[in-house]
Amino acid sequence: MALCLANSLVARRDYVPYDQLVRYKWWYRHGYMSSVGHCFDIGSATKHALAKFENRQEEFAEEHKIPLDQLDYLSDSKLLNKFNVHCGAEGAAGNGALMRLAPVPLFFYQHPTKAVEFSGHSGLITHGDRKAYDACRYYGALIMSALHGEDKEQMLDEDFYSKHEKWFNNKPLHAKILEVAKGSYKKDGYDQGIRGNGYIVDTLKAALWAFWSDNGDFEKGVLAVVNLGDDTDTTAAIYGQLAGAYYGYEKLPKKWVEQVYAKTLISGLSKWMVYEGSKWLPEESATSTISSVIVESASRDGNQSSFERARCSSAQPWTKQDQKFGPNSSAEKLDATSNLSSKFEQLNSHNAGHRSRQNNLLQPDPLVRSTSNRRSTSSHPKPPQHDDLTSVSKRKSSKFLTDNIE
């Protein structure tokens, strides 16, 4: 789903939640961007949201006289603003909202407030609980902090929210998420209750515990969080988003990188995403104000029904658009043979003076930061020292609650 989200940002050159849901649907129904050619794991909250999205698409097509075969390729912003993209069930607070997040702060890294708003909204469209929304806002802000060169001590400071309040548009975090932001994960791991189950608050704690206590070693952090058991793959993916943004490509274990499926495609997509993101401007975006409505309604009620009421009520006749955003468009053909050299040259020649370090999620790049001059965290209490974990723990993963709430 992270690749679907990244592809949407590149193809649309903007944050377009309708298009994101379309691509998630393609993944679910047809294996779009899947490493095995089909959807092999989906949480019930996400599945429910995509089913609701499909039903709304059919109703929308009938209401606006849109041919069904054109429904996935809508690009008229006035028309799209009439579609209610908030398909997450009320109370859905699974970790599936958080595991796909990274492309949003990477794309909008030059606009921290928008990056945080869109991070929250990207989870909200499939998970309607306020905690899911705010967990995504907070984690998006942490990734932004890493991309902007802050060290781990600053990122994990108990006053991180208050020191970055402008990034959050001065809107408060849910009490459960604020508790995490203040350091409730700074414990002795499994023995003191850290769990990587499917509940987004617990998963957030587990990922941050691993990042806090990984001793500057990405591999140890991944193995530590996996050894917590329960929903191991999702928790590790969430840890990896933040740790990858912080440590950089060169610090990833090479033996793991070599085994990544379609790594050339992913590397190309990541560069293209940063390139397009560098040109994005809020005033040119058709959706740049979408989250302001969501933040206000979430702060009031914190449930999906309030988001339903935020639906735009204006009407606009539909006109047929170019099918330039479909799975077979040029924007999607990001494989090893794609001719992206001109894009990369522009990307690599971009003035990086405004950034203090270099990094890309999957490949070094001058638009993002380097990993030099890191300081180890001095937060208190001191993180425990991990053992040199070389195998999966005897504590077997039970994927606790994943099938029900992810």
mmCIF file of C-alpha atoms in Angstrom:
data_model
loop_
_atom_site.group_PDB
_atom_site.id
_atom_site.type_symbol
_atom_site.label_atom_id
_atom_site.label_comp_id
_atom_site.label_asym_id
_atom_site.label_seq_id
_atom_site.Cartn_x
_atom_site.Cartn_y
_atom_site.Cartn_z
ATOM 1 C CA MET A 1 0.000 0.000 0.000
ATOM 2 C CA ALA A 2 2.964 2.326 0.545
ATOM 3 C CA LEU A 3 3.943 1.806 -3.096
ATOM 4 C CA CYS A 4 0.359 2.519 -4.156
ATOM 5 C CA LEU A 5 0.461 5.747 -2.163
ATOM 6 C CA ALA A 6 3.832 6.733 -3.622
ATOM 7 C CA ASN A 7 2.598 6.037 -7.146
ATOM 8 C CA SER A 8 -0.471 8.177 -6.559
ATOM 9 C CA LEU A 9 1.604 11.118 -5.350
ATOM 10 C CA VAL A 10 3.851 10.876 -8.407
ATOM 11 C CA ALA A 11 1.098 10.310 -10.969
ATOM 12 C CA ARG A 12 -1.142 13.077 -9.632
ATOM 13 C CA ARG A 13 1.696 15.338 -8.488
ATOM 14 C CA ASP A 14 -0.508 16.129 -5.526
ATOM 15 C CA TYR A 15 -2.345 14.637 -2.569
ATOM 16 C CA VAL A 16 -5.496 13.109 -4.084
ATOM 17 C CA PRO A 17 -7.168 10.701 -1.618
ATOM 18 C CA TYR A 18 -9.661 9.429 -4.191
ATOM 19 C CA ASP A 19 -6.799 8.275 -6.388
ATOM 20 C CA GLN A 20 -5.089 6.661 -3.389
ATOM 21 C CA LEU A 21 -8.211 4.625 -2.660
ATOM 22 C CA VAL A 22 -8.441 3.612 -6.315
ATOM 23 C CA ARG A 23 -4.904 2.235 -6.182
ATOM 24 C CA TYR A 24 -5.535 0.477 -2.889
ATOM 25 C CA LYS A 25 -8.552 -1.113 -4.566
ATOM 26 C CA TRP A 26 -6.385 -2.207 -7.508
ATOM 27 C CA TRP A 27 -3.948 -3.760 -5.038
ATOM 28 C CA TYR A 28 -6.746 -5.552 -3.199
ATOM 29 C CA ARG A 29 -8.572 -6.769 -6.296
ATOM 30 C CA HIS A 30 -5.750 -7.214 -8.832
ATOM 31 C CA GLY A 31 -2.436 -7.322 -6.971
ATOM 32 C CA TYR A 32 -1.326 -3.894 -8.209
ATOM 33 C CA MET A 33 2.199 -3.122 -6.911
ATOM 34 C CA SER A 34 2.270 -6.424 -5.016
ATOM 35 C CA SER A 35 5.540 -8.352 -4.849
ATOM 36 C CA VAL A 36 3.684 -11.611 -5.467
ATOM 37 C CA GLY A 37 1.129 -10.407 -8.002
ATOM 38 C CA HIS A 38 -1.860 -10.567 -5.685
ATOM 39 C CA CYS A 39 -3.058 -9.203 -2.356
ATOM 40 C CA PHE A 40 -1.902 -11.732 0.219
ATOM 41 C CA ASP A 41 -2.612 -9.911 3.490
ATOM 42 C CA ILE A 42 -5.190 -7.260 4.313
ATOM 43 C CA GLY A 43 -6.662 -6.210 7.640
ATOM 44 C CA SER A 44 -10.402 -6.223 8.107
ATOM 45 C CA ALA A 45 -10.572 -2.445 8.677
ATOM 46 C CA THR A 46 -8.848 -1.770 5.364
ATOM 47 C CA LYS A 47 -10.954 -4.400 3.611
ATOM 48 C CA HIS A 48 -14.124 -2.862 5.017
ATOM 49 C CA ALA A 49 -13.045 0.616 3.917
ATOM 50 C CA LEU A 50 -12.294 -0.513 0.365
ATOM 51 C CA ALA A 51 -15.650 -2.286 0.124
ATOM 52 C CA LYS A 52 -17.350 0.929 1.228
ATOM 53 C CA PHE A 53 -15.297 2.864 -1.320
ATOM 54 C CA GLU A 54 -16.433 0.558 -4.130
ATOM 55 C CA ASN A 55 -20.068 0.945 -3.101
ATOM 56 C CA ARG A 56 -19.734 4.714 -3.014
ATOM 57 C CA GLN A 57 -18.097 4.684 -6.429
ATOM 58 C CA GLU A 58 -21.097 2.885 -7.904
ATOM 59 C CA GLU A 59 -23.529 5.310 -6.262
ATOM 60 C CA PHE A 60 -21.419 8.254 -7.399
ATOM 61 C CA ALA A 61 -21.327 6.980 -10.977
ATOM 62 C CA GLU A 62 -25.102 6.648 -11.057
ATOM 63 C CA GLU A 63 -25.652 10.075 -9.507
ATOM 64 C CA HIS A 64 -23.295 11.881 -11.897
ATOM 65 C CA LYS A 65 -23.904 9.715 -14.985
ATOM 66 C CA ILE A 66 -20.299 8.517 -15.135
ATOM 67 C CA PRO A 67 -19.502 5.387 -17.187
ATOM 68 C CA LEU A 68 -18.238 2.668 -14.866
ATOM 69 C CA ASP A 69 -15.140 2.079 -16.979
ATOM 70 C CA GLN A 70 -14.119 5.717 -16.435
ATOM 71 C CA LEU A 71 -14.721 5.766 -12.701
ATOM 72 C CA ASP A 72 -11.151 5.012 -11.618
ATOM 73 C CA TYR A 73 -9.660 7.773 -13.771
ATOM 74 C CA LEU A 74 -11.457 10.907 -12.570
ATOM 75 C CA SER A 75 -9.289 14.008 -12.449
ATOM 76 C CA ASP A 76 -11.697 16.960 -12.260
ATOM 77 C CA SER A 77 -10.966 18.394 -8.806
ATOM 78 C CA LYS A 78 -14.439 19.936 -8.461
ATOM 79 C CA LEU A 79 -15.997 16.579 -9.135
ATOM 80 C CA LEU A 80 -13.607 14.712 -6.845
ATOM 81 C CA ASN A 81 -14.295 17.125 -4.005
ATOM 82 C CA LYS A 82 -17.877 15.881 -4.028
ATOM 83 C CA PHE A 83 -16.830 12.300 -3.334
ATOM 84 C CA ASN A 84 -16.707 11.328 0.345
ATOM 85 C CA VAL A 85 -13.334 9.609 0.687
ATOM 86 C CA HIS A 86 -13.685 8.943 4.411
ATOM 87 C CA CYS A 87 -14.400 5.242 4.221
ATOM 88 C CA GLY A 88 -12.933 4.181 7.561
ATOM 89 C CA ALA A 89 -15.313 2.685 10.088
ATOM 90 C CA GLU A 90 -15.986 4.591 13.287
ATOM 91 C CA GLY A 91 -13.649 3.259 15.973
ATOM 92 C CA ALA A 92 -11.259 1.584 13.524
ATOM 93 C CA ALA A 93 -7.869 2.100 15.198
ATOM 94 C CA GLY A 94 -5.731 -0.591 13.606
ATOM 95 C CA ASN A 95 -2.079 -0.176 12.713
ATOM 96 C CA GLY A 96 -2.744 -0.525 8.979
ATOM 97 C CA ALA A 97 -3.220 3.249 8.850
ATOM 98 C CA LEU A 98 0.349 3.786 10.039
ATOM 99 C CA MET A 99 2.280 1.179 8.092
ATOM 100 C CA ARG A 100 1.972 2.864 4.670
ATOM 101 C CA LEU A 101 2.693 6.433 5.775
ATOM 102 C CA ALA A 102 6.263 7.263 4.681
ATOM 103 C CA PRO A 103 5.602 8.509 1.104
ATOM 104 C CA VAL A 104 3.561 11.448 2.417
ATOM 105 C CA PRO A 105 6.260 13.208 4.478
ATOM 106 C CA LEU A 106 8.841 12.330 1.818
ATOM 107 C CA PHE A 107 6.789 13.995 -0.909
ATOM 108 C CA PHE A 108 5.817 17.057 1.147
ATOM 109 C CA TYR A 109 9.104 17.428 3.051
ATOM 110 C CA GLN A 110 9.407 21.113 2.096
ATOM 111 C CA HIS A 111 5.996 21.866 3.635
ATOM 112 C CA PRO A 112 5.940 20.479 7.205
ATOM 113 C CA THR A 113 2.423 21.639 8.090
ATOM 114 C CA LYS A 114 0.949 20.084 4.961
ATOM 115 C CA ALA A 115 3.040 16.942 5.437
ATOM 116 C CA VAL A 116 1.622 16.446 8.927
ATOM 117 C CA GLU A 117 -1.958 17.230 7.862
ATOM 118 C CA PHE A 118 -1.822 14.877 4.897
ATOM 119 C CA SER A 119 -0.124 12.169 6.977
ATOM 120 C CA GLY A 120 -3.098 12.149 9.317
ATOM 121 C CA HIS A 121 -5.611 12.256 6.519
ATOM 122 C CA SER A 122 -3.890 9.415 4.647
ATOM 123 C CA GLY A 123 -4.726 7.106 7.546
ATOM 124 C CA LEU A 124 -8.172 8.537 8.157
ATOM 125 C CA ILE A 125 -9.556 7.483 4.784
ATOM 126 C CA THR A 126 -9.418 3.816 5.854
ATOM 127 C CA HIS A 127 -9.404 4.070 9.670
ATOM 128 C CA GLY A 128 -12.022 6.385 11.153
ATOM 129 C CA ASP A 129 -10.827 6.581 14.742
ATOM 130 C CA ARG A 130 -9.297 9.815 16.030
ATOM 131 C CA LYS A 131 -6.376 7.886 17.528
ATOM 132 C CA ALA A 132 -5.458 6.507 14.103
ATOM 133 C CA TYR A 133 -5.617 9.987 12.632
ATOM 134 C CA ASP A 134 -3.431 11.531 15.315
ATOM 135 C CA ALA A 135 -0.966 8.631 15.395
ATOM 136 C CA CYS A 136 -0.367 9.234 11.693
ATOM 137 C CA ARG A 137 -0.013 12.984 12.228
ATOM 138 C CA TYR A 138 2.521 12.428 14.996
ATOM 139 C CA TYR A 139 4.520 9.812 13.107
ATOM 140 C CA GLY A 140 4.514 11.939 9.969
ATOM 141 C CA ALA A 141 5.940 14.789 12.053
ATOM 142 C CA LEU A 142 8.674 12.510 13.394
ATOM 143 C CA ILE A 143 9.679 11.508 9.871
ATOM 144 C CA MET A 144 9.673 15.174 8.892
ATOM 145 C CA SER A 145 11.893 15.892 11.877
ATOM 146 C CA ALA A 146 14.367 13.265 10.689
ATOM 147 C CA LEU A 147 14.331 14.618 7.136
ATOM 148 C CA HIS A 148 14.962 18.125 8.433
ATOM 149 C CA GLY A 149 18.085 16.978 10.258
ATOM 150 C CA GLU A 150 16.991 16.849 13.889
ATOM 151 C CA ASP A 151 18.798 14.321 16.058
ATOM 152 C CA LYS A 152 17.209 11.493 17.979
ATOM 153 C CA GLU A 153 17.242 13.371 21.268
ATOM 154 C CA GLN A 154 15.193 16.171 19.714
ATOM 155 C CA MET A 155 12.818 13.755 17.994
ATOM 156 C CA LEU A 156 12.101 11.770 21.149
ATOM 157 C CA ASP A 157 11.951 14.756 23.479
ATOM 158 C CA GLU A 158 8.861 14.676 25.691
ATOM 159 C CA ASP A 159 8.097 18.198 24.493
ATOM 160 C CA PHE A 160 8.316 17.311 20.791
ATOM 161 C CA TYR A 161 4.690 18.252 20.165
ATOM 162 C CA SER A 162 4.871 21.631 21.891
ATOM 163 C CA LYS A 163 8.147 22.447 20.129
ATOM 164 C CA HIS A 164 6.627 21.600 16.731
ATOM 165 C CA GLU A 165 3.103 22.831 17.380
ATOM 166 C CA LYS A 166 3.050 24.873 14.182
ATOM 167 C CA TRP A 167 3.606 21.675 12.202
ATOM 168 C CA PHE A 168 0.405 20.362 13.780
ATOM 169 C CA ASN A 169 -1.435 23.560 12.871
ATOM 170 C CA ASN A 170 -1.811 24.150 16.628
ATOM 171 C CA LYS A 171 -4.349 21.312 16.817
ATOM 172 C CA PRO A 172 -3.985 19.002 19.846
ATOM 173 C CA LEU A 173 -3.194 15.317 19.715
ATOM 174 C CA HIS A 174 -5.501 12.702 21.186
ATOM 175 C CA ALA A 175 -4.596 12.101 24.839
ATOM 176 C CA LYS A 176 -3.445 8.527 24.108
ATOM 177 C CA ILE A 177 -1.118 9.693 21.337
ATOM 178 C CA LEU A 178 0.184 12.621 23.362
ATOM 179 C CA GLU A 179 1.021 10.176 26.144
ATOM 180 C CA VAL A 180 3.160 8.227 23.674
ATOM 181 C CA ALA A 181 4.780 11.422 22.424
ATOM 182 C CA LYS A 182 5.761 12.225 26.000
ATOM 183 C CA GLY A 183 7.682 8.961 26.262
ATOM 184 C CA SER A 184 5.366 6.235 27.571
ATOM 185 C CA TYR A 185 7.312 3.744 25.416
ATOM 186 C CA LYS A 186 10.590 4.335 27.297
ATOM 187 C CA LYS A 187 10.475 1.044 29.149
ATOM 188 C CA ASP A 188 12.335 -2.241 29.328
ATOM 189 C CA GLY A 189 10.640 -3.741 26.298
ATOM 190 C CA TYR A 190 8.510 -6.849 26.477
ATOM 191 C CA ASP A 191 8.943 -7.354 30.223
ATOM 192 C CA GLN A 192 7.381 -3.960 30.884
ATOM 193 C CA GLY A 193 4.449 -4.362 28.546
ATOM 194 C CA ILE A 194 5.681 -3.192 25.141
ATOM 195 C CA ARG A 195 3.702 -5.126 22.534
ATOM 196 C CA GLY A 196 3.507 -4.983 18.758
ATOM 197 C CA ASN A 197 -0.117 -5.995 18.374
ATOM 198 C CA GLY A 198 -2.632 -4.639 15.883
ATOM 199 C CA TYR A 199 -3.874 -1.701 18.003
ATOM 200 C CA ILE A 200 -2.319 1.471 16.619
ATOM 201 C CA VAL A 201 -1.352 2.942 20.000
ATOM 202 C CA ASP A 202 0.474 -0.230 21.035
ATOM 203 C CA THR A 203 2.186 -0.537 17.658
ATOM 204 C CA LEU A 204 3.279 3.095 17.827
ATOM 205 C CA LYS A 205 4.789 2.460 21.253
ATOM 206 C CA ALA A 206 6.590 -0.654 20.031
ATOM 207 C CA ALA A 207 8.085 1.058 16.978
ATOM 208 C CA LEU A 208 9.257 4.040 19.021
ATOM 209 C CA TRP A 209 10.653 1.782 21.751
ATOM 210 C CA ALA A 210 12.753 0.012 19.123
ATOM 211 C CA PHE A 211 13.939 3.302 17.634
ATOM 212 C CA TRP A 212 14.744 4.734 21.072
ATOM 213 C CA SER A 213 16.721 1.676 22.143
ATOM 214 C CA ASP A 214 18.374 0.464 18.919
ATOM 215 C CA ASN A 215 21.804 1.916 19.778
ATOM 216 C CA GLY A 216 22.109 3.455 16.341
ATOM 217 C CA ASP A 217 21.785 0.104 14.578
ATOM 218 C CA PHE A 218 18.922 -0.368 12.101
ATOM 219 C CA GLU A 219 19.286 -4.152 12.000
ATOM 220 C CA LYS A 220 19.180 -4.494 15.779
ATOM 221 C CA GLY A 221 16.119 -2.285 15.905
ATOM 222 C CA VAL A 222 14.245 -4.416 13.379
ATOM 223 C CA LEU A 223 15.181 -7.653 15.123
ATOM 224 C CA ALA A 224 14.256 -6.247 18.517
ATOM 225 C CA VAL A 225 10.807 -5.143 17.395
ATOM 226 C CA VAL A 226 10.180 -8.437 15.586
ATOM 227 C CA ASN A 227 11.138 -10.317 18.753
ATOM 228 C CA LEU A 228 8.267 -8.638 20.570
ATOM 229 C CA GLY A 229 6.014 -11.040 18.696
ATOM 230 C CA ASP A 230 2.387 -10.456 17.703
ATOM 231 C CA ASP A 231 2.013 -8.378 14.503
ATOM 232 C CA THR A 232 5.698 -8.517 13.655
ATOM 233 C CA ASP A 233 5.759 -7.500 9.989
ATOM 234 C CA THR A 234 3.622 -4.397 10.440
ATOM 235 C CA THR A 235 5.478 -3.213 13.537
ATOM 236 C CA ALA A 236 8.831 -3.697 11.810
ATOM 237 C CA ALA A 237 7.590 -1.789 8.754
ATOM 238 C CA ILE A 238 6.507 1.103 10.963
ATOM 239 C CA TYR A 239 9.858 1.134 12.763
ATOM 240 C CA GLY A 240 11.616 0.990 9.392
ATOM 241 C CA GLN A 241 9.870 4.094 8.074
ATOM 242 C CA LEU A 242 11.247 6.292 10.842
ATOM 243 C CA ALA A 243 14.589 4.552 11.304
ATOM 244 C CA GLY A 244 15.178 4.493 7.550
ATOM 245 C CA ALA A 245 14.488 8.213 7.271
ATOM 246 C CA TYR A 246 16.826 8.867 10.195
ATOM 247 C CA TYR A 247 19.765 6.540 9.503
ATOM 248 C CA GLY A 248 19.677 6.697 5.712
ATOM 249 C CA TYR A 249 20.128 4.213 2.906
ATOM 250 C CA GLU A 250 23.797 3.516 3.601
ATOM 251 C CA LYS A 251 22.987 2.260 7.106
ATOM 252 C CA LEU A 252 20.500 -0.353 5.894
ATOM 253 C CA PRO A 253 21.875 -3.925 6.046
ATOM 254 C CA LYS A 254 23.145 -4.667 2.549
ATOM 255 C CA LYS A 255 22.216 -8.333 2.865
ATOM 256 C CA TRP A 256 18.602 -7.226 3.303
ATOM 257 C CA VAL A 257 18.636 -4.597 0.575
ATOM 258 C CA GLU A 258 19.913 -7.158 -1.931
ATOM 259 C CA GLN A 259 16.859 -9.323 -1.277
ATOM 260 C CA VAL A 260 14.262 -6.584 -1.819
ATOM 261 C CA TYR A 261 11.939 -7.390 -4.700
ATOM 262 C CA ALA A 262 11.870 -4.777 -7.501
ATOM 263 C CA LYS A 263 14.429 -2.606 -5.738
ATOM 264 C CA THR A 264 15.280 -0.801 -8.998
ATOM 265 C CA LEU A 265 11.647 0.192 -9.433
ATOM 266 C CA ILE A 266 11.416 1.290 -5.802
ATOM 267 C CA SER A 267 14.622 3.296 -6.043
ATOM 268 C CA GLY A 268 13.413 5.028 -9.199
ATOM 269 C CA LEU A 269 10.017 5.721 -7.687
ATOM 270 C CA SER A 270 11.572 7.183 -4.555
ATOM 271 C CA LYS A 271 13.694 9.589 -6.605
ATOM 272 C CA TRP A 272 10.790 10.591 -8.784
ATOM 273 C CA MET A 273 8.652 11.144 -5.693
ATOM 274 C CA VAL A 274 11.204 13.514 -4.161
ATOM 275 C CA TYR A 275 11.626 15.299 -7.495
ATOM 276 C CA GLU A 276 7.893 15.897 -7.941
ATOM 277 C CA GLY A 277 7.517 16.806 -4.282
ATOM 278 C CA SER A 278 10.189 19.470 -4.605
ATOM 279 C CA LYS A 279 8.004 21.264 -7.171
ATOM 280 C CA TRP A 280 4.713 21.012 -5.264
ATOM 281 C CA LEU A 281 3.181 24.279 -4.071
ATOM 282 C CA PRO A 282 0.173 24.568 -1.733
ATOM 283 C CA GLU A 283 -1.423 27.341 -3.761
ATOM 284 C CA GLU A 284 -1.459 25.130 -6.861
ATOM 285 C CA SER A 285 -2.945 22.119 -5.089
ATOM 286 C CA ALA A 286 -6.595 21.218 -5.515
ATOM 287 C CA THR A 287 -6.577 19.478 -2.122
ATOM 288 C CA SER A 288 -4.237 21.648 -0.071
ATOM 289 C CA THR A 289 -6.994 22.645 2.372
ATOM 290 C CA ILE A 290 -8.585 19.239 2.814
ATOM 291 C CA SER A 291 -7.161 18.496 6.228
ATOM 292 C CA SER A 292 -8.215 21.720 7.935
ATOM 293 C CA VAL A 293 -11.819 20.513 7.893
ATOM 294 C CA ILE A 294 -10.801 17.069 9.089
ATOM 295 C CA VAL A 295 -8.714 18.362 11.987
ATOM 296 C CA GLU A 296 -11.590 20.465 13.287
ATOM 297 C CA SER A 297 -14.161 17.684 13.058
ATOM 298 C CA ALA A 298 -11.780 15.122 14.545
ATOM 299 C CA SER A 299 -11.019 17.422 17.465
ATOM 300 C CA ARG A 300 -14.732 17.853 18.143
ATOM 301 C CA ASP A 301 -16.015 14.335 17.806
ATOM 302 C CA GLY A 302 -13.226 11.940 16.902
ATOM 303 C CA ASN A 303 -15.481 9.623 14.931
ATOM 304 C CA GLN A 304 -16.243 8.778 11.359
ATOM 305 C CA SER A 305 -19.751 10.192 11.349
ATOM 306 C CA SER A 306 -18.396 13.716 11.744
ATOM 307 C CA PHE A 307 -16.222 13.172 8.719
ATOM 308 C CA GLU A 308 -19.269 12.109 6.767
ATOM 309 C CA ARG A 309 -20.836 15.478 7.564
ATOM 310 C CA ALA A 310 -17.777 17.247 6.149
ATOM 311 C CA ARG A 311 -18.654 15.977 2.682
ATOM 312 C CA CYS A 312 -18.860 18.664 0.028
ATOM 313 C CA SER A 313 -22.432 19.267 -1.137
ATOM 314 C CA SER A 314 -21.780 21.235 -4.333
ATOM 315 C CA ALA A 315 -22.687 19.762 -7.724
ATOM 316 C CA GLN A 316 -20.754 19.762 -10.989
ATOM 317 C CA PRO A 317 -21.498 17.904 -14.245
ATOM 318 C CA TRP A 318 -19.000 15.222 -15.161
ATOM 319 C CA THR A 319 -16.879 15.459 -18.272
ATOM 320 C CA LYS A 320 -14.756 12.653 -19.627
ATOM 321 C CA GLN A 321 -11.090 12.993 -18.675
ATOM 322 C CA ASP A 322 -7.917 11.568 -20.137
ATOM 323 C CA GLN A 323 -7.102 8.179 -18.674
ATOM 324 C CA LYS A 324 -3.640 9.377 -17.760
ATOM 325 C CA PHE A 325 -3.740 8.171 -14.191
ATOM 326 C CA GLY A 326 -4.482 4.493 -14.748
ATOM 327 C CA PRO A 327 -2.273 1.502 -14.016
ATOM 328 C CA ASN A 328 -1.013 1.404 -17.601
ATOM 329 C CA SER A 329 -0.051 5.075 -17.831
ATOM 330 C CA SER A 330 3.518 6.263 -18.245
ATOM 331 C CA ALA A 331 3.588 7.407 -14.649
ATOM 332 C CA GLU A 332 3.157 3.801 -13.559
ATOM 333 C CA LYS A 333 5.823 2.228 -15.742
ATOM 334 C CA LEU A 334 8.627 2.775 -13.274
ATOM 335 C CA ASP A 335 10.733 -0.294 -14.007
ATOM 336 C CA ALA A 336 14.398 -0.918 -14.650
ATOM 337 C CA THR A 337 14.080 0.083 -18.296
ATOM 338 C CA SER A 338 12.265 3.368 -17.656
ATOM 339 C CA ASN A 339 14.072 6.354 -19.102
ATOM 340 C CA LEU A 340 14.321 8.530 -15.996
ATOM 341 C CA SER A 341 17.813 9.867 -16.618
ATOM 342 C CA SER A 342 16.673 13.427 -17.293
ATOM 343 C CA LYS A 343 14.536 13.406 -14.167
ATOM 344 C CA PHE A 344 17.422 12.104 -12.059
ATOM 345 C CA GLU A 345 19.845 14.646 -13.514
ATOM 346 C CA GLN A 346 17.510 17.463 -12.533
ATOM 347 C CA LEU A 347 17.044 15.879 -9.143
ATOM 348 C CA ASN A 348 20.753 15.448 -8.512
ATOM 349 C CA SER A 349 21.571 18.976 -9.664
ATOM 350 C CA HIS A 350 18.951 20.561 -7.425
ATOM 351 C CA ASN A 351 20.372 23.032 -4.930
ATOM 352 C CA ALA A 352 20.569 21.085 -1.682
ATOM 353 C CA GLY A 353 21.880 23.994 0.352
ATOM 354 C CA HIS A 354 18.640 24.291 2.283
ATOM 355 C CA ARG A 355 19.089 20.808 3.751
ATOM 356 C CA SER A 356 21.550 19.890 6.447
ATOM 357 C CA ARG A 357 21.939 16.218 5.577
ATOM 358 C CA GLN A 358 21.388 13.796 2.721
ATOM 359 C CA ASN A 359 19.306 10.682 2.508
ATOM 360 C CA ASN A 360 16.502 9.025 0.669
ATOM 361 C CA LEU A 361 14.351 6.248 2.013
ATOM 362 C CA LEU A 362 15.878 3.815 -0.456
ATOM 363 C CA GLN A 363 18.737 5.610 -2.183
ATOM 364 C CA PRO A 364 21.125 8.459 -1.350
ATOM 365 C CA ASP A 365 19.991 11.726 -2.871
ATOM 366 C CA PRO A 366 20.970 15.391 -2.493
ATOM 367 C CA LEU A 367 17.384 16.513 -1.930
ATOM 368 C CA VAL A 368 17.249 14.746 1.366
ATOM 369 C CA ARG A 369 19.800 14.544 4.128
ATOM 370 C CA SER A 370 23.055 12.698 4.775
ATOM 371 C CA THR A 371 23.597 10.636 7.872
ATOM 372 C CA SER A 372 26.671 12.450 9.129
ATOM 373 C CA ASN A 373 27.196 14.138 12.474
ATOM 374 C CA ARG A 374 24.556 12.175 14.338
ATOM 375 C CA ARG A 375 24.472 12.423 18.094
ATOM 376 C CA SER A 376 23.328 9.523 20.187
ATOM 377 C CA THR A 377 20.285 10.118 22.314
ATOM 378 C CA SER A 378 20.738 11.149 25.912
ATOM 379 C CA SER A 379 17.059 10.904 26.800
ATOM 380 C CA HIS A 380 16.172 9.578 30.223
ATOM 381 C CA PRO A 381 15.651 6.855 31.163
ATOM 382 C CA LYS A 382 18.556 5.445 29.192
ATOM 383 C CA PRO A 383 17.521 2.951 26.498
ATOM 384 C CA PRO A 384 18.299 -0.682 27.352
ATOM 385 C CA GLN A 385 21.091 -2.383 25.440
ATOM 386 C CA HIS A 386 19.764 -4.930 22.967
ATOM 387 C CA ASP A 387 21.322 -8.338 22.702
ATOM 388 C CA ASP A 388 22.945 -9.219 19.407
ATOM 389 C CA LEU A 389 19.823 -10.787 17.958
ATOM 390 C CA THR A 390 20.549 -13.068 15.036
ATOM 391 C CA SER A 391 17.378 -15.104 14.813
ATOM 392 C CA VAL A 392 13.699 -14.780 15.403
ATOM 393 C CA SER A 393 12.790 -15.069 19.049
ATOM 394 C CA LYS A 394 11.381 -18.246 20.502
ATOM 395 C CA ARG A 395 8.368 -16.127 21.306
ATOM 396 C CA LYS A 396 6.353 -16.975 18.209
ATOM 397 C CA SER A 397 4.426 -14.357 16.333
ATOM 398 C CA SER A 398 0.702 -14.819 16.702
ATOM 399 C CA LYS A 399 -0.252 -11.781 14.581
ATOM 400 C CA PHE A 400 -2.459 -10.847 17.548
ATOM 401 C CA LEU A 401 -5.651 -9.127 16.426
ATOM 402 C CA THR A 402 -4.169 -8.259 13.037
ATOM 403 C CA ASP A 403 -6.904 -9.889 11.018
ATOM 404 C CA ASN A 404 -9.508 -8.049 13.029
ATOM 405 C CA ILE A 405 -8.287 -4.500 13.454
ATOM 406 C CA GLU A 406 -5.373 -3.704 11.143
#
